[in-house]
Short mmCIF file of C-alpha atoms in Angstrom, two decimals:
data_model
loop_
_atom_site.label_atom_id
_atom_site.label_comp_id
_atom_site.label_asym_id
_atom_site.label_seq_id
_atom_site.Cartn_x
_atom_site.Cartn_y
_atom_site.Cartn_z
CA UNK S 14 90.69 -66.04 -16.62
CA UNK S 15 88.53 -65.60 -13.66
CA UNK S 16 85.72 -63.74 -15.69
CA UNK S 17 86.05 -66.73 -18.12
CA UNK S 18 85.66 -69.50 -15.67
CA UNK S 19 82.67 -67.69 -14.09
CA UNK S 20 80.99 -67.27 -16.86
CA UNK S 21 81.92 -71.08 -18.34
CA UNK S 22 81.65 -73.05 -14.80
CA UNK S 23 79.90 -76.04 -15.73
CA UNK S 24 82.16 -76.70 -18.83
CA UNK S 25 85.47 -78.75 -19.45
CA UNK S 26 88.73 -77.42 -19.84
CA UNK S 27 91.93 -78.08 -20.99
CA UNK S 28 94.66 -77.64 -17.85
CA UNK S 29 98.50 -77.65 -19.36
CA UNK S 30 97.78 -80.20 -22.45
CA UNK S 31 97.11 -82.90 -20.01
CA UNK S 32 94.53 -82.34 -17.58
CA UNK S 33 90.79 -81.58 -17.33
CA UNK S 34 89.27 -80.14 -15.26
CA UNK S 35 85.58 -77.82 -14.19
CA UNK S 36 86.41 -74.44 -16.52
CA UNK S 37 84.85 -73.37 -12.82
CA UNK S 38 88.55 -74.51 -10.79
CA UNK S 39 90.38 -73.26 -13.92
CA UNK S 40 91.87 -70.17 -11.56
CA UNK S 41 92.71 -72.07 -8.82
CA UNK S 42 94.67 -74.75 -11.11
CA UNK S 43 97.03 -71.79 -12.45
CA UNK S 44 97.13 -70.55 -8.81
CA UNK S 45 98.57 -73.94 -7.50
CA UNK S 46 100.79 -74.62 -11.31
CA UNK S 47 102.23 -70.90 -10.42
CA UNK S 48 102.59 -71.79 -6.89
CA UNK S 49 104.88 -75.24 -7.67
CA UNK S 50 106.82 -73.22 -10.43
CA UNK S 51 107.67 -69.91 -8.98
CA UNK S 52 106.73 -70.51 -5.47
CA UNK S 53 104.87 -67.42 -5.56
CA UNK S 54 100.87 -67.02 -5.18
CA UNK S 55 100.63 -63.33 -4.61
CA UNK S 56 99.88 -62.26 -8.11
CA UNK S 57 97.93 -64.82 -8.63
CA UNK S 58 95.68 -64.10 -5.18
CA UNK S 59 95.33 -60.37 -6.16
CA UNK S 60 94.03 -61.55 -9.91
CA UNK S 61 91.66 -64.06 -8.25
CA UNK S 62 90.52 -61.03 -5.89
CA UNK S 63 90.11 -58.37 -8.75
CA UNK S 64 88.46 -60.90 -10.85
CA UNK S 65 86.15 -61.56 -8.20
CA UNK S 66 85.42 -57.80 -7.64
CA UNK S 67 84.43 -57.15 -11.12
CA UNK S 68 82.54 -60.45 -11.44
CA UNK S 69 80.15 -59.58 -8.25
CA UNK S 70 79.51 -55.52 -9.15
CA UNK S 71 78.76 -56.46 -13.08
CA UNK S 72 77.02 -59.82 -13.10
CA UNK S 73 75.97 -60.63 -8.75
CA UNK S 74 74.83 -57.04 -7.63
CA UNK S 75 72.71 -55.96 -10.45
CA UNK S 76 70.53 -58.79 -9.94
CA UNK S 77 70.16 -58.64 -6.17
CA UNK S 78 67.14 -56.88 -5.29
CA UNK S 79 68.74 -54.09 -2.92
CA UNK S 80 66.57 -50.65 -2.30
CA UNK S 81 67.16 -47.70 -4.87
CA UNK S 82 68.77 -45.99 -2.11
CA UNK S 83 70.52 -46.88 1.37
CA UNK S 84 67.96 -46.32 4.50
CA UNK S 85 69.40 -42.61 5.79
CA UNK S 86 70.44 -42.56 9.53
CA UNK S 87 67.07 -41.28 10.87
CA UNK S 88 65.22 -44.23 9.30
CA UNK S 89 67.70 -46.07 10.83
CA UNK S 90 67.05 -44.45 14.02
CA UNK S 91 63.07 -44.93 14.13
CA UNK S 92 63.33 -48.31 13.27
CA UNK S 93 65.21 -49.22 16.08
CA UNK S 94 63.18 -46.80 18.66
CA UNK S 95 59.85 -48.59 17.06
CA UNK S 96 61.64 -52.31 17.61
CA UNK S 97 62.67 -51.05 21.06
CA UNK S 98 59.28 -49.94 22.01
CA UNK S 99 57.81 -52.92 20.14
CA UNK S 100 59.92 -54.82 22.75
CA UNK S 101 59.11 -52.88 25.66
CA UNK S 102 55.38 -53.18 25.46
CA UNK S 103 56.05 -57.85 24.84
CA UNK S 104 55.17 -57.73 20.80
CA UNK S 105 58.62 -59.22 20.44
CA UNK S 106 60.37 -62.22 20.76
CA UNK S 107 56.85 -63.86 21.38
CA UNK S 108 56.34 -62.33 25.04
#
């Protein structure tokens, strides 16, 4: 349901034959109708969470524009040493 409301936020939905509501608050309407019935939100929570998850690494991430590979501890390392000695000799922080 998560995946669904994601991908349908803007649109109007149907809650329980009587309500309407954003398709967008769709999980968080079964989350609180579970809640009242059961008294339970656990299952629910761990749904939302796993929805979320899959949501963000197939539709978010892809599009971010993130370098083809993670910076390696020794760039890592001369960055720092060149914003230390950057900092050292006034270039930073307007000095």
């Amino acid at each position: 349901m998560y995946i669904y409301s994601r991908e349908y936020d803007a649109s109007i939905s149907n809650f329980l034959g009587f309500f309407q509501i954003r398709t967008g608050w769709l999980p968080f309407a079964q989350l609180a109708h579970d809640w009242v019935q059961t008294g339970e939100m656990m299952p629910n929570l761990l749904g939302l969470l796993a929805g979320h998850l899959y949501f963000y690494t197939h539709d978010v991430a892809p599009r971010l524009l993130l370098p083809r590979r993670p910076p390696s501890f020794r760039d890592f390392v001369a960055a720092a040493q060149r914003d230390f000695e950057a900092a050292g000799r006034g270039e930073a922080g307007g000095k």
